[in-house]
PDB file of C-alpha atoms in Angstrom:
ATOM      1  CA  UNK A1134      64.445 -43.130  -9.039  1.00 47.00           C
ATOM      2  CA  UNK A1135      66.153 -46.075 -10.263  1.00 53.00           C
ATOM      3  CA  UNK A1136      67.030 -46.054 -14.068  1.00 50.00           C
ATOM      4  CA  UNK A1137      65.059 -49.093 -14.519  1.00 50.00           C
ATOM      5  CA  UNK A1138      62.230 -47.487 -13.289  1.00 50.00           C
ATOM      6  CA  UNK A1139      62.405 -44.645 -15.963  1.00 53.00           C
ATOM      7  CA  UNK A1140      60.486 -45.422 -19.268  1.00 48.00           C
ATOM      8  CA  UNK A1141      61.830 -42.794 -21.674  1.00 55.00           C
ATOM      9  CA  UNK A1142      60.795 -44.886 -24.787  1.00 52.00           C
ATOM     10  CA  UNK A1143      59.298 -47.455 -26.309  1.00 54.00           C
ATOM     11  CA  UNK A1144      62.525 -49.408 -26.970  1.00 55.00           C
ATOM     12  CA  UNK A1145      63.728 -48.315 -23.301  1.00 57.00           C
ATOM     13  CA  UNK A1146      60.167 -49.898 -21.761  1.00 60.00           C
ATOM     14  CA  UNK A1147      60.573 -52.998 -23.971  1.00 64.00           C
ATOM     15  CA  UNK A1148      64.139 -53.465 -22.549  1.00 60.00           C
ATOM     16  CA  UNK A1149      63.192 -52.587 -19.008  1.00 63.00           C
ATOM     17  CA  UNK A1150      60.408 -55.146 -19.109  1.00 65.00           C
ATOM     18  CA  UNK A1151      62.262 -57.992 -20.362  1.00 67.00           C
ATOM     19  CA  UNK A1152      65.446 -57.632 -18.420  1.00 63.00           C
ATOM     20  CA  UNK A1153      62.891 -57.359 -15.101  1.00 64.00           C
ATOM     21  CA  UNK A1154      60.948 -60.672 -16.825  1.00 67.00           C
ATOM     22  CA  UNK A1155      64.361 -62.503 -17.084  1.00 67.00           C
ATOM     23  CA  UNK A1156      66.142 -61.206 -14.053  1.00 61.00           C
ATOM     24  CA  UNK A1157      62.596 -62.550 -12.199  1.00 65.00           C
ATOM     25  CA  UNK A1158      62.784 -65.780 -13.942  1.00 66.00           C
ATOM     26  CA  UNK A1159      66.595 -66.298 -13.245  1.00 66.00           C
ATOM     27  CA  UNK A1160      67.642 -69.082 -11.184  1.00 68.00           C
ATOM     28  CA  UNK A1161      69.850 -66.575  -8.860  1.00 70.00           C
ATOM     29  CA  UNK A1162      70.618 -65.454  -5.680  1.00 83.00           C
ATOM     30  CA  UNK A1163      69.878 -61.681  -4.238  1.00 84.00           C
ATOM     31  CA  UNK A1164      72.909 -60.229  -4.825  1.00 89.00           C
ATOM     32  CA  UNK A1165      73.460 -61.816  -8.041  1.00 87.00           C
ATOM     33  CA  UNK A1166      70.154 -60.305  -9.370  1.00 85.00           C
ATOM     34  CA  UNK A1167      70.995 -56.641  -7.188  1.00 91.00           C
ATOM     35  CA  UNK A1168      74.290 -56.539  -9.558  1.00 93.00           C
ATOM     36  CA  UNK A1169      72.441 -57.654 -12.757  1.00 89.00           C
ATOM     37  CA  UNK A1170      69.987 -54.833 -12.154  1.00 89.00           C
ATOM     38  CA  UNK A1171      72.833 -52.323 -11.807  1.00 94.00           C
ATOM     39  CA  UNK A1172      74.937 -53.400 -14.545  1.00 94.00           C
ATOM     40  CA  UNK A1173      71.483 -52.633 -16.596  1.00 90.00           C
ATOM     41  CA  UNK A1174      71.032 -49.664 -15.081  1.00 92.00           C
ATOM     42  CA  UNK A1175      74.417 -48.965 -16.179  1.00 95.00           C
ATOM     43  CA  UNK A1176      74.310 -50.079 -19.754  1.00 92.00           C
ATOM     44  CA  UNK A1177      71.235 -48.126 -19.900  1.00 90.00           C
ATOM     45  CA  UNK A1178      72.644 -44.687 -18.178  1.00 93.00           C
ATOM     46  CA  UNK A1179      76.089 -45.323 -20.817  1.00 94.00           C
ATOM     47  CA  UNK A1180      73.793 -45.597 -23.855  1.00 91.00           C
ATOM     48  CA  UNK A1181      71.889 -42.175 -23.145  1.00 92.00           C
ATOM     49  CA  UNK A1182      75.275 -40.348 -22.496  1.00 94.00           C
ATOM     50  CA  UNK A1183      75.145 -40.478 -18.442  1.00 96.00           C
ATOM     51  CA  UNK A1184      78.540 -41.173 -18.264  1.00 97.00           C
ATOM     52  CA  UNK A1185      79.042 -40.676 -14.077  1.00 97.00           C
ATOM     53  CA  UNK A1186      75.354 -42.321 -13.428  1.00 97.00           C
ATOM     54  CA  UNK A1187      76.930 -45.664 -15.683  1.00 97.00           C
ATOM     55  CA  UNK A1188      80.233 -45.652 -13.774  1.00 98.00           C
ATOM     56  CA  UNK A1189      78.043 -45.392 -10.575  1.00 98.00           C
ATOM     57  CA  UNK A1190      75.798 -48.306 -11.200  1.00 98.00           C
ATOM     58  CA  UNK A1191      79.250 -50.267 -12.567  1.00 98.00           C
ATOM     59  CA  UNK A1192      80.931 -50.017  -9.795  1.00 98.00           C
ATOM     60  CA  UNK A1193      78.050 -51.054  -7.583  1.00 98.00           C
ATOM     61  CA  UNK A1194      77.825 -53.518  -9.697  1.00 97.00           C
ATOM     62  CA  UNK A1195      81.395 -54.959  -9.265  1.00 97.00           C
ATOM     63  CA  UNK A1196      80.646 -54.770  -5.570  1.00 97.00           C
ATOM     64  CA  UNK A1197      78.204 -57.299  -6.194  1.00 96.00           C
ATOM     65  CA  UNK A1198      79.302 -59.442  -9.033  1.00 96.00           C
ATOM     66  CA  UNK A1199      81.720 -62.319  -8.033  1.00 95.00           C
ATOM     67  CA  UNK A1200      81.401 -64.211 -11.543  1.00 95.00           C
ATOM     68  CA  UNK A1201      84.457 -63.491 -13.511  1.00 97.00           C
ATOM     69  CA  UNK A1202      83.277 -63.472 -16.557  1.00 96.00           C
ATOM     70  CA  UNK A1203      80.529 -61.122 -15.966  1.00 95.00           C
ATOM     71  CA  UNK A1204      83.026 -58.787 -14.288  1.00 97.00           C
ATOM     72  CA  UNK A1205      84.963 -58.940 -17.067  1.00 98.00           C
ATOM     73  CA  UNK A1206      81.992 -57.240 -19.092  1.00 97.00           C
ATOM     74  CA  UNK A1207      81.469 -54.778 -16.362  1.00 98.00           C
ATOM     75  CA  UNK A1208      84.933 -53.781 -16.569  1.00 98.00           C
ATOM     76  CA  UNK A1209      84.831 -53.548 -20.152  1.00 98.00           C
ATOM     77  CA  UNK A1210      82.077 -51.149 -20.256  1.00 98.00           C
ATOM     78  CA  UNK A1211      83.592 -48.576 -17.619  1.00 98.00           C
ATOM     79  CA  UNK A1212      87.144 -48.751 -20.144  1.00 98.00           C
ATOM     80  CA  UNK A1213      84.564 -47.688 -22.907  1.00 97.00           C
ATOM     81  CA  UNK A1214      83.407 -44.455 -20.743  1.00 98.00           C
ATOM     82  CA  UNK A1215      87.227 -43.523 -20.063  1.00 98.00           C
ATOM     83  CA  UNK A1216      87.942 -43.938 -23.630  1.00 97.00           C
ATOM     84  CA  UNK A1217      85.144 -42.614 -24.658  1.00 95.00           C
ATOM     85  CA  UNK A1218      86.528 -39.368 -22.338  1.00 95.00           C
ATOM     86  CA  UNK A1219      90.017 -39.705 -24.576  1.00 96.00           C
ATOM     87  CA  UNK A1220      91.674 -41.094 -20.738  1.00 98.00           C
ATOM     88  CA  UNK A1221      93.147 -43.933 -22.779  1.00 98.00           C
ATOM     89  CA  UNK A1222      95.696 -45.069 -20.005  1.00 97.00           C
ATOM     90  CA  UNK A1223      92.999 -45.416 -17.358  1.00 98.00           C
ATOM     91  CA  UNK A1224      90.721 -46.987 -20.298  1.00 98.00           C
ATOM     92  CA  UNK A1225      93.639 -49.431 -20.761  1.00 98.00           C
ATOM     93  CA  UNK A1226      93.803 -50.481 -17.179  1.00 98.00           C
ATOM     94  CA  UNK A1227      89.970 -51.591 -17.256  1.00 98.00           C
ATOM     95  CA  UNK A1228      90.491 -53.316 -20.602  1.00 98.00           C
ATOM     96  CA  UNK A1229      93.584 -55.180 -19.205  1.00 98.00           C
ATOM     97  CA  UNK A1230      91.585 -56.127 -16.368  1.00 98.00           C
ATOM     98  CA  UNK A1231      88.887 -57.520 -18.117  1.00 98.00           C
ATOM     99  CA  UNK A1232      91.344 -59.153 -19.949  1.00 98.00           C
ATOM    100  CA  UNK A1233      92.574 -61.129 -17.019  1.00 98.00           C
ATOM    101  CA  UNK A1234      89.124 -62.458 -16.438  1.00 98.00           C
ATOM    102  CA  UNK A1235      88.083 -63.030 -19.695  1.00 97.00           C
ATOM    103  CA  UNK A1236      91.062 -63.717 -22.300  1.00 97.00           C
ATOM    104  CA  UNK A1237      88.734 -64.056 -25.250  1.00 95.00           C
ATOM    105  CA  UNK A1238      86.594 -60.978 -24.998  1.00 97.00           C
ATOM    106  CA  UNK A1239      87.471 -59.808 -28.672  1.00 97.00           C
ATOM    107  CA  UNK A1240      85.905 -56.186 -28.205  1.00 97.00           C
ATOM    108  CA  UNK A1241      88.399 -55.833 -24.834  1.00 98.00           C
ATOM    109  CA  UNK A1242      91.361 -56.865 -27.486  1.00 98.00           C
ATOM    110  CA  UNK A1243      89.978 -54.605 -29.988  1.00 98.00           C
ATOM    111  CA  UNK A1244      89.792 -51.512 -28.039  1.00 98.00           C
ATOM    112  CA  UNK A1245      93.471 -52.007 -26.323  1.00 98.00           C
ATOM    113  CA  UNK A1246      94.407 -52.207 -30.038  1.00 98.00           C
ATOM    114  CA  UNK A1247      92.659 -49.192 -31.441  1.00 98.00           C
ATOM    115  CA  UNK A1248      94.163 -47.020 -28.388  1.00 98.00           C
ATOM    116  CA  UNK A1249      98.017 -48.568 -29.627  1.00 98.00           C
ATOM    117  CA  UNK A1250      97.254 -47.248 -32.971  1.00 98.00           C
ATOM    118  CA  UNK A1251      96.210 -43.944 -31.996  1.00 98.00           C
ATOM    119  CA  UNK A1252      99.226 -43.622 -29.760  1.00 98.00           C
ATOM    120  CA  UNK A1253     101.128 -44.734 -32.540  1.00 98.00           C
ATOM    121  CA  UNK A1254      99.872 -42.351 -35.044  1.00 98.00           C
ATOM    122  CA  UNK A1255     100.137 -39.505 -32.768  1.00 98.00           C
ATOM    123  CA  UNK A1256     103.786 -40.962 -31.518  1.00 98.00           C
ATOM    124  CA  UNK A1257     104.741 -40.293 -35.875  1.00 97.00           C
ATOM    125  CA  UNK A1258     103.493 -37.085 -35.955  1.00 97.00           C
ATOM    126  CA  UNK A1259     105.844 -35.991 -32.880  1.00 97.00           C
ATOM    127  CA  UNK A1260     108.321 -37.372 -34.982  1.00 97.00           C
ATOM    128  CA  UNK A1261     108.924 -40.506 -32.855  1.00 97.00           C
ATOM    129  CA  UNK A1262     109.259 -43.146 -35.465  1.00 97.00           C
ATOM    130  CA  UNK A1263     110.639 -45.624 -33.078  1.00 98.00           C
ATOM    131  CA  UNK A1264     108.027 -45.207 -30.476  1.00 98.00           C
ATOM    132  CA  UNK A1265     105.066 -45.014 -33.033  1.00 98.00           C
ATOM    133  CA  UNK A1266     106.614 -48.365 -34.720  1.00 97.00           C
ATOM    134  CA  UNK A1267     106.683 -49.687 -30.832  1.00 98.00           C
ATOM    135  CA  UNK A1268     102.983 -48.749 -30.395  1.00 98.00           C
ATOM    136  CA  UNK A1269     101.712 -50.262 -34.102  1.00 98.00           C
ATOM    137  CA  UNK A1270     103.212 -53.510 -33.226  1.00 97.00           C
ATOM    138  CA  UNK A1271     101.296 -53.872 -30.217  1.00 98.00           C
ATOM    139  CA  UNK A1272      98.485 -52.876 -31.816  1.00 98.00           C
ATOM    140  CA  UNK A1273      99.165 -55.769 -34.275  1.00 97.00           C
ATOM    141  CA  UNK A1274      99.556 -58.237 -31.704  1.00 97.00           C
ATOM    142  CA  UNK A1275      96.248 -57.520 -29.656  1.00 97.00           C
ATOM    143  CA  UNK A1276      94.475 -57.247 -33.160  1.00 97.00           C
ATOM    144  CA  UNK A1277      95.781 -60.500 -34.190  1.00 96.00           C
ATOM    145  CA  UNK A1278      94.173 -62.276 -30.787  1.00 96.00           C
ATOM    146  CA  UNK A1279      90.764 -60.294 -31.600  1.00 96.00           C
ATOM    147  CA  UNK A1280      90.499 -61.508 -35.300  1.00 95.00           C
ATOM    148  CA  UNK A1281      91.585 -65.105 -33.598  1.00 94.00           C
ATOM    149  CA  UNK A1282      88.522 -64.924 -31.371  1.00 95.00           C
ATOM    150  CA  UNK A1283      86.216 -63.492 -33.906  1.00 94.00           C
ATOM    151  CA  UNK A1284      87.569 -64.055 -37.557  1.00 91.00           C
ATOM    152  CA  UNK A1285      84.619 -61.959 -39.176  1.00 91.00           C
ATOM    153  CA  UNK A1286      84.848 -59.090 -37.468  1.00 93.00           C
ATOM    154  CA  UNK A1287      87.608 -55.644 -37.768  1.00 94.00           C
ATOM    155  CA  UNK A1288      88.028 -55.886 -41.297  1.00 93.00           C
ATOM    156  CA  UNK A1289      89.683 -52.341 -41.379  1.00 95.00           C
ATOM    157  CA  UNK A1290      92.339 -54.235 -39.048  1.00 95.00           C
ATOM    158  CA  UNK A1291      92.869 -57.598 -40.890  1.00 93.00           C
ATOM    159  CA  UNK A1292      93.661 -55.050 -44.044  1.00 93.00           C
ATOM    160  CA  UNK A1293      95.717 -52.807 -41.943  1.00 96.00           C
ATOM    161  CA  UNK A1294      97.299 -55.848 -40.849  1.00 96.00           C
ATOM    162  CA  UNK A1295      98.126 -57.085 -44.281  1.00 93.00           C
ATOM    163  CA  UNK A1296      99.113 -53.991 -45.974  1.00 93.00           C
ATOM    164  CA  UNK A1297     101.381 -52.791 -43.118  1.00 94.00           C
ATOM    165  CA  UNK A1298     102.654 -56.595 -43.645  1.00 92.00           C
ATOM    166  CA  UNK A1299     102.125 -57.248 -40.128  1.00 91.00           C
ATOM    167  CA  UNK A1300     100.271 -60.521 -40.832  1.00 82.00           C
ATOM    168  CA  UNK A1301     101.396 -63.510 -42.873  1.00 71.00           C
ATOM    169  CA  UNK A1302      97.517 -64.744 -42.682  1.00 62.00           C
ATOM    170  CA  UNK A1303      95.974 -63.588 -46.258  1.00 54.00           C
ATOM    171  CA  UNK A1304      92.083 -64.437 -44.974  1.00 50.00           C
ATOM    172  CA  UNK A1305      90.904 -64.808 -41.368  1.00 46.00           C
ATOM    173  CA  UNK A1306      87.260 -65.775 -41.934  1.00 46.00           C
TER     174      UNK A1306
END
């Protein structure tokens, strides 16, 4: 049975009902609305912890969806499940992806950064200095084009950013 057709909850029927009102109402062609209704059914499956059923409905999903931009949210969301899993470098390669579509997806050039720092940090407690200072920096730099697109958001970053004197910008927002 078809996620969509599941209604666990109340919130889950409310969302169910309104994505099928909207997807109805959409001025959009079969396929369009058959990769809408999986990339639900995927947000839906990630949400409750069904990991393999959301990769499943987002990759029949990308089968579907030709819109770049909504690919670039597709692939997003199946980087989240890998990093999620701790498989940063595969997370990394979805991110980048979605990247390419979608150059301004803040939460894409959040994540890429929050994966740099952990390397980083775990690059320093190896002892390698040089490759954690490597890894920070990059963090810096895809933090820097996140708080660009979205100024009040990652406030833990814009003071990391300052205090590590990585940015010259005192205030973002």
């Amino acid at each position: 049975m078809p996620r969509s057709q599941r209604n666990d909850n109340f919130i889950d029927k409310s969302f169910t009902v309104m994505a099928d009102i909207i997807l109805k109402m959409l001025p959009a062609t079969k396929k369009e609305k058959e990769a809408f209704a999986y990339y639900r059914d995927g947000m839906s499956a990630q949400g409750d912890g069904e990991y393999a059923e959301a990769l499943d409905n987002y990759y029949e999903a990308l089968k579907l969806e030709d819109d770049d931009y909504d690919r670039s949210y597709i692939l997003y969301n199946i980087g989240l499940i890998h990093a999620s899993n701790g498989e940063h470098d595969r997370a990394l390669g979805y991110y980048h992806q979605a990247l390419e579509l979608n150059p301004r997806l803040p939460q894409a050039l959040n994540n890429v950064a929050v994966i740099f720092h952990y390397q980083g940090e775990m690059a320093k407690e190896a002892g390698n200095d040089d490759q954690a200072e490597k890894l920070y920096q990059q963090a810096a730099e895809y933090w820097k084009r996140a708080i660009r697109v979205a100024p009040n958001n990652y406030i833990e970053a814009q003071n990391w950013l300052k205090t590590t004197g990585r940015s010259q910008i005192d205030v973002y927002f």
